[in-house]
Coordinates of C-alpha atoms and ligand atoms in Angstrom, one line a residue:
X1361 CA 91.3 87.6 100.3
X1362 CA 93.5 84.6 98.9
X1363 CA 94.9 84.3 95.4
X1364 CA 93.9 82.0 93.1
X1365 CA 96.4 79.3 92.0
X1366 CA 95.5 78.2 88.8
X1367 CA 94.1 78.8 85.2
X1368 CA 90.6 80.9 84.5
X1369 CA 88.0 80.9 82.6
X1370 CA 87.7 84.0 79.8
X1371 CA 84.6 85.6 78.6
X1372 CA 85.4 85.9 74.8
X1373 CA 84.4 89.4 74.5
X1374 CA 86.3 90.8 76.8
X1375 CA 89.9 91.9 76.6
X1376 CA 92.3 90.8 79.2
X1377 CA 94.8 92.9 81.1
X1378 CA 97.3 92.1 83.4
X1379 CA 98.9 94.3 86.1
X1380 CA 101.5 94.3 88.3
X1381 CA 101.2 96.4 91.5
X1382 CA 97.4 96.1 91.4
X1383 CA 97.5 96.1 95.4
X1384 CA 99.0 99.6 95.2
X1385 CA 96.9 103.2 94.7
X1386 CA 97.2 103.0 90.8
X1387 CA 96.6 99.3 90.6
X1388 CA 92.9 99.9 92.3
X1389 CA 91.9 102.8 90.3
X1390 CA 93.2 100.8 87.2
X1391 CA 91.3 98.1 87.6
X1392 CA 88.0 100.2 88.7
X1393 CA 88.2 101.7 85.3
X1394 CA 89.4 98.6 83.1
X1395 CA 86.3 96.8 84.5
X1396 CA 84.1 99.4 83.7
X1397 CA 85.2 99.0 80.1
X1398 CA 84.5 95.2 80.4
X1399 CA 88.2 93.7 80.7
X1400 CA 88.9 90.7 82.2
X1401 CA 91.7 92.2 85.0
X1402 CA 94.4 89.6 86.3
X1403 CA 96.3 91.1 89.5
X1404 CA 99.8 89.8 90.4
X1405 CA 100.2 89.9 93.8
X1406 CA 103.0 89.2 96.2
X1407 CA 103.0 87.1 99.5
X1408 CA 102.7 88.7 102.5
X1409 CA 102.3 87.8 106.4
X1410 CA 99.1 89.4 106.3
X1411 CA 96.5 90.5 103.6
X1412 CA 97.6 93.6 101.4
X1413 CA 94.4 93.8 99.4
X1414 CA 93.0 96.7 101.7
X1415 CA 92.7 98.9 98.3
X1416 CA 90.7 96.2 95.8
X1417 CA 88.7 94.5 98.7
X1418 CA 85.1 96.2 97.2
X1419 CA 86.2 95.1 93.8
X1420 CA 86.8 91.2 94.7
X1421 CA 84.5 89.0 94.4
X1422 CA 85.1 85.1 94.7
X1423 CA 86.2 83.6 91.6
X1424 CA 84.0 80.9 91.9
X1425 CA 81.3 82.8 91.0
X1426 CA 82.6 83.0 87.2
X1427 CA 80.0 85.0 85.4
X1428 CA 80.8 88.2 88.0
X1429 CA 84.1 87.9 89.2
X1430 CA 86.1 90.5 86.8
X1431 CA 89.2 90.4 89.0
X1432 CA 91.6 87.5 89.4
X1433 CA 94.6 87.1 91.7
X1434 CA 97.8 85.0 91.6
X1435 CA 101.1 85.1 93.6
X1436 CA 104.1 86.0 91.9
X1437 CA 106.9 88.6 92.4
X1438 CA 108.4 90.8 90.0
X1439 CA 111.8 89.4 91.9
X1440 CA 110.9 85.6 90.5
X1441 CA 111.5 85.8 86.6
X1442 CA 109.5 82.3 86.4
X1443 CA 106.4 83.1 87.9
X1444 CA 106.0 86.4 85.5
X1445 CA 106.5 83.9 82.3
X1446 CA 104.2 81.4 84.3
X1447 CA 101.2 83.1 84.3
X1448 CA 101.8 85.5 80.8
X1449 CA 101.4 81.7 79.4
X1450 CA 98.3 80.8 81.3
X1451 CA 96.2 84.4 81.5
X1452 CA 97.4 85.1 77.3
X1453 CA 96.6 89.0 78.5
X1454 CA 96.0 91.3 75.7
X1455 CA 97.6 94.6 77.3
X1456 CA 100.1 94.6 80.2
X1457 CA 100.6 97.3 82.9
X1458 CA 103.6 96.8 85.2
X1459 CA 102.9 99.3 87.8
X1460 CA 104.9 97.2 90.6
X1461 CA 107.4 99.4 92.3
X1462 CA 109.4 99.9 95.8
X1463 CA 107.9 103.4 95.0
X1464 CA 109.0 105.2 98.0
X1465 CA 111.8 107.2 96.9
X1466 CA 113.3 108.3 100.7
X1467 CA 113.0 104.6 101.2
X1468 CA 114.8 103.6 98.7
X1469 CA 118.0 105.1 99.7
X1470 CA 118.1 102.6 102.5
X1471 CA 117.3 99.6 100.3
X1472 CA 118.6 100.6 96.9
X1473 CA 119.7 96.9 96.0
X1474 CA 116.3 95.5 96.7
X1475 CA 114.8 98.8 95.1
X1476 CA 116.9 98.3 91.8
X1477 CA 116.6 94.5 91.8
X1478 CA 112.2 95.2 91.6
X1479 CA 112.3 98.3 90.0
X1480 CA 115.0 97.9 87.2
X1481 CA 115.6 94.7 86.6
X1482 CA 112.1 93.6 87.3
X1483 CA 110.7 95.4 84.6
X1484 CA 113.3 93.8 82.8
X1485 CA 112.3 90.0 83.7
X1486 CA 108.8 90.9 82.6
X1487 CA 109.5 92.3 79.4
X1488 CA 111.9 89.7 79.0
X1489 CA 109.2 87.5 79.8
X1490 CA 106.9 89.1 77.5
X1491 CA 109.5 88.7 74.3
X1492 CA 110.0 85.0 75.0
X1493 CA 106.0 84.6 75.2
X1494 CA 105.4 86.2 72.2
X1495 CA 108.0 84.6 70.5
X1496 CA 107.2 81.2 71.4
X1497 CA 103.1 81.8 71.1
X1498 CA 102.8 84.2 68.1
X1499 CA 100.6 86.7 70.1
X1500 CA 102.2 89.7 69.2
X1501 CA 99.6 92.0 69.8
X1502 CA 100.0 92.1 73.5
X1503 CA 100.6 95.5 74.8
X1504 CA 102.9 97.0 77.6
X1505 CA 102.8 100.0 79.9
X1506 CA 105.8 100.7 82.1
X1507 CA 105.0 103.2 84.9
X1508 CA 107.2 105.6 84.9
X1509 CA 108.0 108.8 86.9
X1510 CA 108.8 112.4 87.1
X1511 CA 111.6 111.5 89.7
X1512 CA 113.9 110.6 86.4
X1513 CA 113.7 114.2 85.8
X1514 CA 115.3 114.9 89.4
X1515 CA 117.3 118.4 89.4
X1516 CA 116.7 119.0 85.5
X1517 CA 114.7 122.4 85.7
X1518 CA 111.2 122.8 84.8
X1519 CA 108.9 122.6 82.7
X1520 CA 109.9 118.9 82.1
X1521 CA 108.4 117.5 78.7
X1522 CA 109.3 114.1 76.9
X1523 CA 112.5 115.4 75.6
X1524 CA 113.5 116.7 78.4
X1525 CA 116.7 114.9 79.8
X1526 CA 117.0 112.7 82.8
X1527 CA 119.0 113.4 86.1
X1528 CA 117.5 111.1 88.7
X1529 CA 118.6 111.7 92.1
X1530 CA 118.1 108.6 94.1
X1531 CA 118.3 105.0 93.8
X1532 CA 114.6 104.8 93.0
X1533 CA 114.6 107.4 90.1
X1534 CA 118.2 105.8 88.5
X1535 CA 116.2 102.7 88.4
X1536 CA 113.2 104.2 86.8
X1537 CA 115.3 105.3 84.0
X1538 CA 117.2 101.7 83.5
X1539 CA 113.2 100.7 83.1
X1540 CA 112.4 103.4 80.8
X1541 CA 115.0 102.4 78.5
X1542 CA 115.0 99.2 79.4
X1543 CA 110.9 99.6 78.0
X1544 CA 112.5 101.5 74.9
X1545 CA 115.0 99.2 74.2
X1546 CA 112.7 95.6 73.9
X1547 CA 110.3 98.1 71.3
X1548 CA 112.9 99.2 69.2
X1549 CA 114.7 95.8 69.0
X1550 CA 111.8 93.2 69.1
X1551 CA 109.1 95.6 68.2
X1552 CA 107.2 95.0 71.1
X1553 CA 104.2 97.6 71.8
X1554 CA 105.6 98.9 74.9
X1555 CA 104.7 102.4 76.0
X1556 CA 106.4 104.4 79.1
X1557 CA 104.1 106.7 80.7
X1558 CA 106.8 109.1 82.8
X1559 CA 103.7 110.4 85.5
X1560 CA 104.1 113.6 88.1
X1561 CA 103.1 112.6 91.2
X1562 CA 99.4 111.6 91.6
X1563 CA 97.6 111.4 95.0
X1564 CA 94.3 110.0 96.4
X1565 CA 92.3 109.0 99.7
X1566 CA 94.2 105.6 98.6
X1567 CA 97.6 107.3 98.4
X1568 CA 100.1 105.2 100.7
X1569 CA 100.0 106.9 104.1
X1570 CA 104.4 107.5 104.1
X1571 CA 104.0 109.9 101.0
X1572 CA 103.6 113.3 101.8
X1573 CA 100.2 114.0 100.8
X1574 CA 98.6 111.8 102.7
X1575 CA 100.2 112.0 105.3
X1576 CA 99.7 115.4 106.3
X1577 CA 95.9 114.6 105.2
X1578 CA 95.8 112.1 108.1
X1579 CA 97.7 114.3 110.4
X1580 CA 94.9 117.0 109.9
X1581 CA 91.8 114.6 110.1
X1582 CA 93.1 113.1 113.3
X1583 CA 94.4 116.6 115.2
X1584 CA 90.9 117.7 113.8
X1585 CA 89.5 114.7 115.6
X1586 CA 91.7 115.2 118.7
X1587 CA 93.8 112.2 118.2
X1588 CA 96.9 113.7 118.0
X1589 CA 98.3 117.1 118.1
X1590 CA 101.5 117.2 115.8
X1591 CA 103.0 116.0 112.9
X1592 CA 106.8 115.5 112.1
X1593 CA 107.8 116.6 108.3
X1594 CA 111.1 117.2 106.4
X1595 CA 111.9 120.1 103.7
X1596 CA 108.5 121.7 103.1
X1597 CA 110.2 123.7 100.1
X1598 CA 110.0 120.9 97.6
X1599 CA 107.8 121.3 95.1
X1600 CA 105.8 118.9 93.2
X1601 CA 103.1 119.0 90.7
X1602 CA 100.1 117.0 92.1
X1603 CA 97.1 115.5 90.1
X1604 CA 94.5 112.4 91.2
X1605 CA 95.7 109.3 90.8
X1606 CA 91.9 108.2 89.3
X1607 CA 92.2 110.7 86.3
X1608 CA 96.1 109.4 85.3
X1609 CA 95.2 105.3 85.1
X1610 CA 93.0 106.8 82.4
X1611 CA 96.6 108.1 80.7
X1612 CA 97.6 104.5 81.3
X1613 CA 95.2 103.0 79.4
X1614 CA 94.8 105.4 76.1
X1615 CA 98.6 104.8 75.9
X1616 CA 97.9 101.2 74.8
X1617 CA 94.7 102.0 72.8
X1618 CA 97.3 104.3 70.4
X1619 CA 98.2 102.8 66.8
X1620 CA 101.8 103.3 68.3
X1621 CA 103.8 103.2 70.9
X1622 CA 105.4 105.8 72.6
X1623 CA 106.5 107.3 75.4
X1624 CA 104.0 110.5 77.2
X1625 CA 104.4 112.8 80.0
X1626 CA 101.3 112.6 82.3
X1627 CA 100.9 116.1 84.4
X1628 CA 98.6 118.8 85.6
X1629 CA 101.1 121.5 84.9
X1630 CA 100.7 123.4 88.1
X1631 CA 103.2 123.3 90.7
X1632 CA 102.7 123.6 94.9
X1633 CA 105.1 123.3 97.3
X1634 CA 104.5 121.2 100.4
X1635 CA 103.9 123.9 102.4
X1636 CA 101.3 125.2 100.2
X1637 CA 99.7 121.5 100.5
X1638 CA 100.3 122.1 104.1
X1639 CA 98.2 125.3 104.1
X1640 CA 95.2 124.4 101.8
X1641 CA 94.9 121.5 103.9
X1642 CA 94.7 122.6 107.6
X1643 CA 93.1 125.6 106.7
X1644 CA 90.2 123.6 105.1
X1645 CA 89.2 122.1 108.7
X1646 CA 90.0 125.9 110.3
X1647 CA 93.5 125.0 111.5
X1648 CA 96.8 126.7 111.4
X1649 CA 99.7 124.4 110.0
X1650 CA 102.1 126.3 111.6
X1651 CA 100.9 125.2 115.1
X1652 CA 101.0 121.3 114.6
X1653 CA 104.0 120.9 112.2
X1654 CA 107.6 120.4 113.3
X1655 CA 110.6 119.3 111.1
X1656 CA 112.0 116.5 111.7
X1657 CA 115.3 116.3 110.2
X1658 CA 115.2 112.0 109.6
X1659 CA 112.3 112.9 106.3
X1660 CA 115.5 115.3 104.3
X1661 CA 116.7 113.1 101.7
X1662 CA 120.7 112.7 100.8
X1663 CA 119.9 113.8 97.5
X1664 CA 116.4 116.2 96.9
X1665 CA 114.5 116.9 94.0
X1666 CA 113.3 120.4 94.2
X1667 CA 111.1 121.3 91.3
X1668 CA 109.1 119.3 89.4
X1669 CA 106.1 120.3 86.8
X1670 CA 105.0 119.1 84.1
X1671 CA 104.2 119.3 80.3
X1672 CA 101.9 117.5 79.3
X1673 CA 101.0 118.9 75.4
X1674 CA 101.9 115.6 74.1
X1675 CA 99.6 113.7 76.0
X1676 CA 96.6 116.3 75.6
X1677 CA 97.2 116.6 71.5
X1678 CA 98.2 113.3 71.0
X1679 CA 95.8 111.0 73.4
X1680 CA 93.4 113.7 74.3
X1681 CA 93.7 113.5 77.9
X1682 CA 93.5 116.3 80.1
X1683 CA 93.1 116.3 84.0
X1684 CA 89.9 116.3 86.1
X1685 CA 90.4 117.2 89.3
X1686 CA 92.4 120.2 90.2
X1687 CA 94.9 121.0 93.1
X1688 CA 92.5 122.2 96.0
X1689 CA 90.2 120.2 95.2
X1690 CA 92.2 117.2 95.0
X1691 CA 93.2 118.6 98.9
X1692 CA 89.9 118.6 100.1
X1693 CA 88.8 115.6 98.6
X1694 CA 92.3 113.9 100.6
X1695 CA 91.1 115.9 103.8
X1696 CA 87.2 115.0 103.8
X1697 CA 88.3 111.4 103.3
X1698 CA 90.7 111.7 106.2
X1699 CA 88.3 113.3 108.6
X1700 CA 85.5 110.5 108.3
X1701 CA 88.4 108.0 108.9
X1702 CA 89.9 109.8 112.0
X1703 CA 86.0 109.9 113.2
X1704 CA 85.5 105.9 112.5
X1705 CA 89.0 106.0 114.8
X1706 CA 88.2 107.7 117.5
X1707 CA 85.2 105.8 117.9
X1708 CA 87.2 102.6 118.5
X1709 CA 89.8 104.5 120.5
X1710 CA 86.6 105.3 123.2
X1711 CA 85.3 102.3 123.3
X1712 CA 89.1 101.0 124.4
X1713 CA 89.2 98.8 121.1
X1714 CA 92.7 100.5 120.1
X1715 CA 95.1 103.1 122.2
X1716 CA 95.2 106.7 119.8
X1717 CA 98.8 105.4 118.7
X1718 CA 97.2 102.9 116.6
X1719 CA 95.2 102.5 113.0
X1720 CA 92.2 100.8 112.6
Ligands
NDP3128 P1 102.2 101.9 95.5 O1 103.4 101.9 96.3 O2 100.9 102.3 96.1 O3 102.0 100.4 94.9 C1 103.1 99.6 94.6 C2 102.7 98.2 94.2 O4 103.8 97.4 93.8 C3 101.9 97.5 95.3 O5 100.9 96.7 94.8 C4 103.0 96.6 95.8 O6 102.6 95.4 96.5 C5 103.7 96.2 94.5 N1 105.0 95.6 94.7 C6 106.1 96.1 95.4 N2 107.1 95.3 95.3 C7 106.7 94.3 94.5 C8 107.4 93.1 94.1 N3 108.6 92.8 94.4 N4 106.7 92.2 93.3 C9 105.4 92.5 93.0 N5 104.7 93.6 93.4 C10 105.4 94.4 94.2 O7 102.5 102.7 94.2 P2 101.5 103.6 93.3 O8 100.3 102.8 93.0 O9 101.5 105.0 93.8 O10 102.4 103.7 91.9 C11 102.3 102.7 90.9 C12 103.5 102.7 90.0 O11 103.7 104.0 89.4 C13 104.8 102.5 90.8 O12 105.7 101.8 89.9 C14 105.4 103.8 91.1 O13 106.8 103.8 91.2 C15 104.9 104.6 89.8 N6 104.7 106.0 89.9 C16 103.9 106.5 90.9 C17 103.6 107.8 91.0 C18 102.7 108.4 92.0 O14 102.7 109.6 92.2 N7 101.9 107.6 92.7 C19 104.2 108.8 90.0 C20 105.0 108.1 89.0 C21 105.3 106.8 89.0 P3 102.2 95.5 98.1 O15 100.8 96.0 98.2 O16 102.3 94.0 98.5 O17 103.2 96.4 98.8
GDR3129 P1 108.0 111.8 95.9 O1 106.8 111.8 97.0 O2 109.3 111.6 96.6 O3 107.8 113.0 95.1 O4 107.7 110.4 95.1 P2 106.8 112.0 98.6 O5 105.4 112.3 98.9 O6 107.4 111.0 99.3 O7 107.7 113.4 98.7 C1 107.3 114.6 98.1 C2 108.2 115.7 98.7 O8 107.8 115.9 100.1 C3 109.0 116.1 100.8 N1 108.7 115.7 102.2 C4 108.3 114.5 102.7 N2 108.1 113.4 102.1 C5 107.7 112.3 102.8 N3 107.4 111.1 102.2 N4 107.6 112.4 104.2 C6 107.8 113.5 104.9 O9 107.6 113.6 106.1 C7 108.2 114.7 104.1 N5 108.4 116.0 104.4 C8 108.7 116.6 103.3 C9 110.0 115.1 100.2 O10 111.3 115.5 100.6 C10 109.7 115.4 98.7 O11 110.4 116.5 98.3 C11 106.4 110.1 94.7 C12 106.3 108.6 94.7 O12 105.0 108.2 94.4 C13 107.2 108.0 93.6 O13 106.9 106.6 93.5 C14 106.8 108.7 92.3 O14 107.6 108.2 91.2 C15 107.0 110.2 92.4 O15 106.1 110.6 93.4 C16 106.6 110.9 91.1

């Protein structure tokens, strides 16, 4: 799937949203539900030697075909200030969601100038963008969600609300709290609508396959399937509090149907640690964890963030949200996922179309 270079056509009914990271887990599920409301979704995404659109494949369809096509795509780069003012100009989106990230937070300790340039100072260029396009069209109406994270809470204890204070320990959360302020900053001095949603982590079948979650999940559908026996893990103590990614892009978007802006913690408020995740998960297909894991001590970070969970009051009383799907099932649903993939796999792997090392 190509972008689209160029200008589109907009049913006048519909509202218009433009997102950053829609390639990502969020940016799917995002645009799933924003078309289901009837928005017109713009996608920014990046250039890349080969296709990235793996996760918004089944929502594309060619923009030629005007009266269906909900989604539209266009190069840019939160790293290229001009291409974010660019296409604010020509897609005049009503709400905005930057959810564009180098989100990998044990990644980001080996590129922490890249990961600040994206993640800090890329929110800034499109907020900046979005103050000079409101300024010079009038349309001050448009509407901003910043994604950010739980990892700004970093070794402040739990329960970690709104007013809780920030102690990032990484390159990626320091630069998810220059964002969140940065967010803060262009509403209280331009008045922008700009909300920060500060999110625990959120998973999926979509979830990127280097985050923990999913990969133990594909680890246990592909020793399940007999395509490998082990899996190499770092500190399984860490504990995080894990919702579905599908039930927090709805967070996302009551944030900007608010008469205000303001900043909301998005949580389940139950915590696991990994090993619990570890156990749920292996012993759901009848295997013991304990005989396929082995720690590997390349996955400890420099700096760990040991406790995180949530409270989320604000966001239940304020925005009535409340999660769906709870932590085994969210496990299972991971695993079951994971299990028909390994199987689609393996049947490839017989036929001699890939060796067992590989992903389809
Ligand atoms: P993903 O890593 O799945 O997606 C990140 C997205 O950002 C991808 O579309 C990626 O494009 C894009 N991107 C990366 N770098 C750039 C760049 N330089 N310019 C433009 N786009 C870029 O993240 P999630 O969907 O899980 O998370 C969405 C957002 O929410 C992120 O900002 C993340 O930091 C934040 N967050 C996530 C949480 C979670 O638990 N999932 C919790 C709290 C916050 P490509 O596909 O080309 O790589
Ligand atoms: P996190 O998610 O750092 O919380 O950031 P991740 O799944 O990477 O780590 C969670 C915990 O698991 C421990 N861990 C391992 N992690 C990875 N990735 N790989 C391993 O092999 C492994 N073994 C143990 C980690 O040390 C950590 O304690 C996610 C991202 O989505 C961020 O973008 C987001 O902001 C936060 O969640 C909220």
């Amino acid at each position: 799937m190509a972008a689209e270079n160029g200008s589109t056509g907009n049913s006048p009914r519909s509202k218009i949203a433009l997102i950053t990271g829609i390639t990502g887990q969020d940016g799917s599920y995002l645009t799933e539900l924003l078309i289901s409301k009837n928005y017109e979704v713009h996608g920014l995404i990046r250039r890349s030697s080969s296709f990235n659109t793996q996760r918004i494949n089944h929502i594309y369809i060619d923009p030629h075909n005007t009266y269906r096509a909900k989604m539209k795509l266009h190069y840019a780069d939160l790293s290229d200030a001009s291409s974010l003012r660019r296409w604010l100009d020509n897609i005049l989106p009503d709400e905005i969601y930057n959810l564009a990230a180098q989100s990998h937070v044990a990644v980001s300790f080996e590129i922490p100038d890249y990961t600040a340039d994206v993640v800090a100072t890329g929110a800034l260029r499109l907020l900046e963008a979005l103050r000079s396009h409101i300024s010079a069209t009038g349309r001050s109406h448009v509407k901003y969600y910043q994604a950010g994270s739980s990892e700004m809470f970093g070794s402040t204890p739990p329960p970690q609300s709104e007013s809780t204070p920030f102690h990032p320990r990484s390159p990626y959360a320091v630069s998810k709290c220059s964002a969140h302020w940065y967010t803060v900053n262009y509403r209280e001095a331009y008045g922008i609508f700009a909300c920060n949603g500060i999110l625990f982590n959120h998973e999926s079948p979509r979830r990127g396959e280097n985050f923990v979650t999913r990969k133990i999940t594909r680890a246990v559908g592909r020793i399940k399937i007999g395509l490998q026996s082990k899996v190499f893990l770092g500190n399984l103590q860490a504990s995080r509090d894990w919702g579905f990614a599908g039930d927090y892009v709805e967070a996302m978007w009551m944030m900007l149907q608010q008469e205000k802006p303001d900043d909301y913690v998005v949580a389940t408020e139950d915590s696991h640690t990994v090993e619990e995740f570890l156990e749920v998960a292996f012993m759901y297909v009848g295997l013991n964890w304990k005989e396929h894991v082995e720690i590997d001590k390349r996955y400890f970070r420099p700096t760990e963030v040991d406790n995180l969970k949530g409270d989320a009051s604000k966001a239940k009383k304020v925005l009535g949200w409340k999660p769906k799907v709870g932590f085994e099932q969210l496990v299972k649903m991971m695993v079951d996922e994971d299990v028909e993939l390994a199987k689609r796999e393996k049947v490839l792997v017989d036929a001699g179309y890939i060796d067992a090392q590989q992903q389809p």
